[in-house]
CSV table of C-alpha atoms in Angstrom, one decimal:
chain,number,residue,atom,x,y,z
Y,1,MET,CA,0.0,0.0,0.0
Y,2,THR,CA,1.3,3.5,-0.9
Y,3,ASP,CA,2.0,5.9,2.0
Y,4,TYR,CA,-0.1,9.1,1.9
Y,5,ASN,CA,1.1,12.6,2.5
Y,6,GLU,CA,-0.3,14.3,5.6
Y,7,ASP,CA,-2.0,16.9,3.5
Y,8,ASP,CA,-4.1,14.0,2.0
Y,9,TYR,CA,-5.1,12.5,5.4
Y,10,LEU,CA,-8.8,11.8,5.9
Y,11,MET,CA,-10.6,11.8,9.2
Y,12,LEU,CA,-10.5,8.3,10.9
Y,13,SER,CA,-14.0,8.6,12.3
Y,14,GLY,CA,-15.3,9.2,8.7
Y,15,ILE,CA,-15.3,5.5,8.1
Y,16,GLN,CA,-18.4,5.1,10.2
Y,17,HIS,CA,-20.2,7.7,8.2
Y,18,PHE,CA,-19.0,6.1,4.9
Y,19,ASN,CA,-20.2,2.6,6.0
Y,20,PHE,CA,-23.6,4.1,7.1
Y,21,CYS,CA,-24.1,6.0,3.9
Y,22,ARG,CA,-21.5,7.0,1.3
Y,23,ARG,CA,-23.5,10.1,0.4
Y,24,GLN,CA,-23.7,11.2,4.0
Y,25,TRP,CA,-19.9,10.9,4.3
Y,26,ALA,CA,-19.4,12.9,1.1
Y,27,LEU,CA,-21.8,15.7,2.2
Y,28,ILE,CA,-19.9,16.0,5.5
Y,29,HIS,CA,-16.3,15.5,4.5
Y,30,ILE,CA,-16.2,16.8,0.9
Y,31,GLU,CA,-19.0,19.4,0.8
Y,32,GLN,CA,-18.5,20.4,4.4
Y,33,GLN,CA,-22.2,20.2,5.3
Y,34,TRP,CA,-23.4,19.2,8.8
Y,35,ALA,CA,-26.6,19.3,10.9
Y,36,GLU,CA,-27.3,18.3,14.5
Y,37,ASN,CA,-30.1,15.9,15.4
Y,38,VAL,CA,-30.9,14.2,18.7
Y,39,ARG,CA,-28.6,11.2,17.7
Y,40,THR,CA,-25.5,13.4,17.1
Y,41,LEU,CA,-26.2,15.3,20.4
Y,42,GLU,CA,-26.5,12.0,22.3
Y,43,GLY,CA,-23.2,10.9,20.7
Y,44,SER,CA,-21.5,14.1,21.8
Y,45,TYR,CA,-22.7,13.5,25.4
Y,46,VAL,CA,-21.4,9.9,25.4
Y,47,HIS,CA,-18.0,11.1,24.4
Y,48,ARG,CA,-17.8,13.9,26.9
Y,49,VAL,CA,-16.1,11.8,29.6
Y,50,ALA,CA,-13.8,10.0,27.2
Y,51,ASP,CA,-12.6,13.1,25.3
Y,52,GLN,CA,-10.5,14.6,28.1
Y,53,ALA,CA,-7.3,15.1,26.0
Y,54,HIS,CA,-4.2,13.4,27.2
Y,55,LEU,CA,-5.6,12.5,30.6
Y,56,ARG,CA,-3.5,9.6,32.0
Y,57,GLU,CA,-4.7,7.4,34.8
Y,58,LYS,CA,-2.7,4.5,36.3
Y,59,ARG,CA,-4.5,1.6,37.8
Y,60,GLY,CA,-2.1,-1.1,38.9
Y,61,ASP,CA,-0.6,-2.7,35.7
Y,62,LYS,CA,-3.0,-0.7,33.5
Y,63,LEU,CA,-2.4,2.8,32.1
Y,64,ILE,CA,-5.5,4.6,30.7
Y,65,VAL,CA,-5.0,7.3,28.2
Y,66,ARG,CA,-8.0,9.4,27.0
Y,67,ALA,CA,-8.3,11.3,23.7
Y,68,LEU,CA,-5.1,9.9,22.2
Y,69,PRO,CA,-4.2,11.4,18.8
Y,70,VAL,CA,-3.3,8.7,16.2
Y,71,GLN,CA,-2.5,8.5,12.5
Y,72,SER,CA,-1.5,6.0,9.8
Y,73,ARG,CA,0.5,6.9,6.7
Y,74,GLN,CA,-0.5,3.6,5.1
Y,75,LEU,CA,-4.3,4.3,5.4
Y,76,GLY,CA,-3.8,8.1,5.0
Y,77,ILE,CA,-5.9,9.0,8.1
Y,78,SER,CA,-5.7,10.8,11.5
Y,79,GLY,CA,-8.0,10.9,14.4
Y,80,ILE,CA,-8.6,10.5,18.1
Y,81,CYS,CA,-9.0,7.3,20.1
Y,82,ASP,CA,-11.5,7.8,22.9
Y,83,VAL,CA,-9.6,5.6,25.3
Y,84,VAL,CA,-6.5,3.4,24.9
Y,85,GLU,CA,-5.8,1.0,27.8
Y,86,PHE,CA,-2.1,0.0,28.0
Y,87,VAL,CA,-1.8,-3.2,29.9
Y,88,ARG,CA,1.6,-4.3,31.2
Y,89,ASP,CA,2.8,-7.3,29.4
Y,90,SER,CA,6.2,-8.9,28.7
Y,91,LEU,CA,5.3,-9.1,25.0
Y,92,GLY,CA,4.4,-5.4,24.9
Y,93,VAL,CA,6.3,-2.2,23.8
Y,94,PRO,CA,8.0,0.4,26.0
Y,95,LEU,CA,6.2,3.6,26.8
Y,96,SER,CA,7.8,7.0,27.6
Y,97,GLY,CA,7.9,7.7,31.3
Y,98,GLU,CA,6.7,4.1,32.2
Y,99,GLU,CA,8.7,1.1,33.5
Y,100,GLY,CA,8.2,-2.2,31.7
Y,101,THR,CA,6.4,-2.9,28.5
Y,102,TYR,CA,2.7,-2.5,27.6
Y,103,LEU,CA,0.2,-3.8,25.0
Y,104,PRO,CA,-2.4,-1.2,23.8
Y,105,TYR,CA,-6.2,-1.9,23.6
Y,106,PRO,CA,-8.4,0.7,22.0
Y,107,VAL,CA,-11.8,1.4,23.6
Y,108,GLU,CA,-14.4,3.3,21.5
Y,109,TYR,CA,-17.5,4.8,23.2
Y,110,LYS,CA,-20.8,4.7,21.3
Y,111,ARG,CA,-24.3,5.8,21.9
Y,112,GLY,CA,-27.2,3.2,21.8
Y,113,ARG,CA,-26.5,-0.5,21.6
Y,114,PRO,CA,-24.5,-2.8,19.3
Y,115,LYS,CA,-25.4,-2.3,15.7
Y,116,LYS,CA,-26.2,-4.9,13.0
Y,117,ASP,CA,-23.7,-3.4,10.5
Y,118,ASP,CA,-19.9,-3.2,11.0
Y,119,SER,CA,-19.5,0.6,11.0
Y,120,ASP,CA,-18.5,0.8,14.7
Y,121,ARG,CA,-16.2,-2.2,14.3
Y,122,SER,CA,-14.5,-0.7,11.3
Y,123,GLN,CA,-13.7,2.5,13.2
Y,124,LEU,CA,-12.2,0.5,16.1
Y,125,VAL,CA,-10.1,-1.6,13.6
Y,126,ALA,CA,-8.8,1.6,12.0
Y,127,GLN,CA,-7.7,2.8,15.4
Y,128,ALA,CA,-5.9,-0.4,16.1
Y,129,ILE,CA,-4.1,-0.2,12.7
Y,130,CYS,CA,-3.0,3.3,13.6
Y,131,LEU,CA,-1.7,2.2,17.0
Y,132,GLU,CA,0.1,-0.8,15.4
Y,133,GLU,CA,1.8,1.4,12.9
Y,134,MET,CA,2.8,4.0,15.5
Y,135,LEU,CA,4.0,1.6,18.2
Y,136,ALA,CA,5.3,-1.3,16.1
Y,137,CYS,CA,3.1,-3.8,17.8
Y,138,GLU,CA,0.2,-6.2,17.0
Y,139,ILE,CA,-3.3,-5.7,18.4
Y,140,THR,CA,-5.6,-8.6,18.4
Y,141,VAL,CA,-8.6,-7.2,20.4
Y,142,GLY,CA,-10.3,-3.9,21.1
Y,143,TYR,CA,-13.6,-2.9,22.8
Y,144,LEU,CA,-16.8,-1.0,22.0
Y,145,PHE,CA,-18.6,0.5,25.0
Y,146,TYR,CA,-22.3,1.2,24.4
Y,147,ASP,CA,-24.0,3.7,26.7
Y,148,GLU,CA,-27.5,2.2,26.5
Y,149,ILE,CA,-26.4,-1.2,27.8
Y,150,LYS,CA,-23.6,0.2,30.0
Y,151,HIS,CA,-21.3,-2.6,28.9
Y,152,ARG,CA,-18.2,-3.0,26.7
Y,153,VAL,CA,-18.2,-5.5,23.9
Y,154,GLU,CA,-14.9,-7.3,23.1
Y,155,ILE,CA,-14.1,-7.1,19.4
Y,156,PRO,CA,-11.5,-9.6,18.0
Y,157,ILE,CA,-9.3,-7.9,15.3
Y,158,THR,CA,-8.5,-10.2,12.4
Y,159,GLU,CA,-6.6,-9.9,9.2
Y,160,SER,CA,-9.9,-9.9,7.2
Y,161,ASP,CA,-10.9,-6.9,9.4
Y,162,ARG,CA,-7.8,-5.1,8.5
Y,163,GLN,CA,-8.1,-5.8,4.8
Y,164,ARG,CA,-11.7,-4.6,4.8
Y,165,VAL,CA,-10.7,-1.3,6.5
Y,166,GLN,CA,-7.8,-0.8,4.1
Y,167,ASP,CA,-10.1,-1.4,1.1
Y,168,THR,CA,-12.7,1.0,2.5
Y,169,PHE,CA,-10.2,3.8,3.1
Y,170,ARG,CA,-8.8,3.3,-0.4
Y,171,GLU,CA,-12.3,3.8,-1.8
Y,172,MET,CA,-12.8,6.9,0.4
Y,173,HIS,CA,-9.6,8.4,-0.9
Y,174,GLY,CA,-10.8,7.8,-4.4
Y,175,TYR,CA,-14.0,9.7,-3.7
Y,176,TYR,CA,-12.2,12.5,-2.0
Y,177,SER,CA,-9.6,13.0,-4.7
Y,178,ARG,CA,-12.4,13.2,-7.3
Y,179,ARG,CA,-14.6,15.3,-5.1
Y,180,TYR,CA,-17.3,12.8,-5.8
Y,181,THR,CA,-20.6,12.8,-4.0
Y,182,PRO,CA,-22.9,9.8,-4.8
Y,183,LYS,CA,-26.5,10.4,-5.8
Y,184,ALA,CA,-29.2,10.0,-3.1
Y,185,LYS,CA,-30.7,6.6,-2.6
Y,186,ALA,CA,-33.5,6.9,-0.1
Y,187,GLY,CA,-34.0,4.1,2.4
Y,188,PRO,CA,-35.0,3.4,6.1
Y,189,HIS,CA,-31.6,4.6,7.2
Y,190,CYS,CA,-32.5,8.1,6.0
Y,191,ASP,CA,-34.9,8.6,9.0
Y,192,SER,CA,-32.0,8.6,11.5
Y,193,CYS,CA,-29.6,10.7,9.4
Y,194,SER,CA,-28.8,14.2,10.6
Y,195,LEU,CA,-28.5,15.4,7.0
Y,196,ASN,CA,-31.9,14.2,5.7
Y,197,MET,CA,-33.1,17.7,5.1
Y,198,VAL,CA,-29.9,18.6,3.3
Y,199,CYS,CA,-29.7,15.4,1.3
Y,200,LEU,CA,-33.4,14.9,0.5
Y,201,PRO,CA,-35.2,18.2,1.2
Y,202,HIS,CA,-38.1,17.7,-1.2
Y,203,MET,CA,-38.7,14.1,-0.2
Y,204,MET,CA,-38.6,15.0,3.5
Y,205,GLU,CA,-41.2,17.8,2.9
Y,206,ARG,CA,-43.5,15.4,1.2
Y,207,ARG,CA,-43.5,12.8,4.0
Y,208,SER,CA,-46.7,12.4,5.8
Y,209,VAL,CA,-46.9,12.5,9.6
Y,210,ALA,CA,-48.2,9.0,9.6
Y,211,SER,CA,-45.2,7.6,7.7
Y,212,TYR,CA,-42.8,9.5,10.0
Y,213,ILE,CA,-44.4,8.0,13.2
Y,214,GLU,CA,-44.4,4.6,11.6
Y,215,SER,CA,-40.6,4.8,10.8
Y,216,ARG,CA,-39.9,5.8,14.5
Y,217,LEU,CA,-41.9,2.9,15.9
Y,218,ASN,CA,-40.0,0.5,13.7
Y,219,GLU,CA,-36.6,1.5,14.8
């Protein structure tokens, strides 16, 4: 894989938007359009605790670092890990200012509950790839913490996961370099999108109250 220049880096978190809807990603990251809805506000609230930049907390053999900046030249991305837990391990890597060696485990905070698609998983895998590249180590597991169930889900990180994320970012770079925004394809996912009025203004205006209520009841 060709290394990217920093000027061409994409936002790591954009892979979640891209997997949810390629048009949504393009509207946000290429056309610079954004709109808040209750879901984006809930997401911001969930991240409020995790996003305390560079806060370090030591708990026995575990070092917890919040809002850790990461990047990958191979993927051409940069972003922030909500939390990285460094666990002391003889097979780990040295850390500045710490004795011994540690293995990193990314922890991503999400609103709601586990999703049926792999958008959250892909974001976590991308974080792991960044950490592997930066620290010269191998990460085999990460965690997704969902606020609705108040529980973290262990996510194995496999070679197929890494390949899927690499392929996705390659596609994203292709869209971005061409400044390509896909055409709208309406579907059930549009109801929860914060950009539905920007993306489908005429369609949203024509929706009946009954259809809107029915879509909410079916979520």
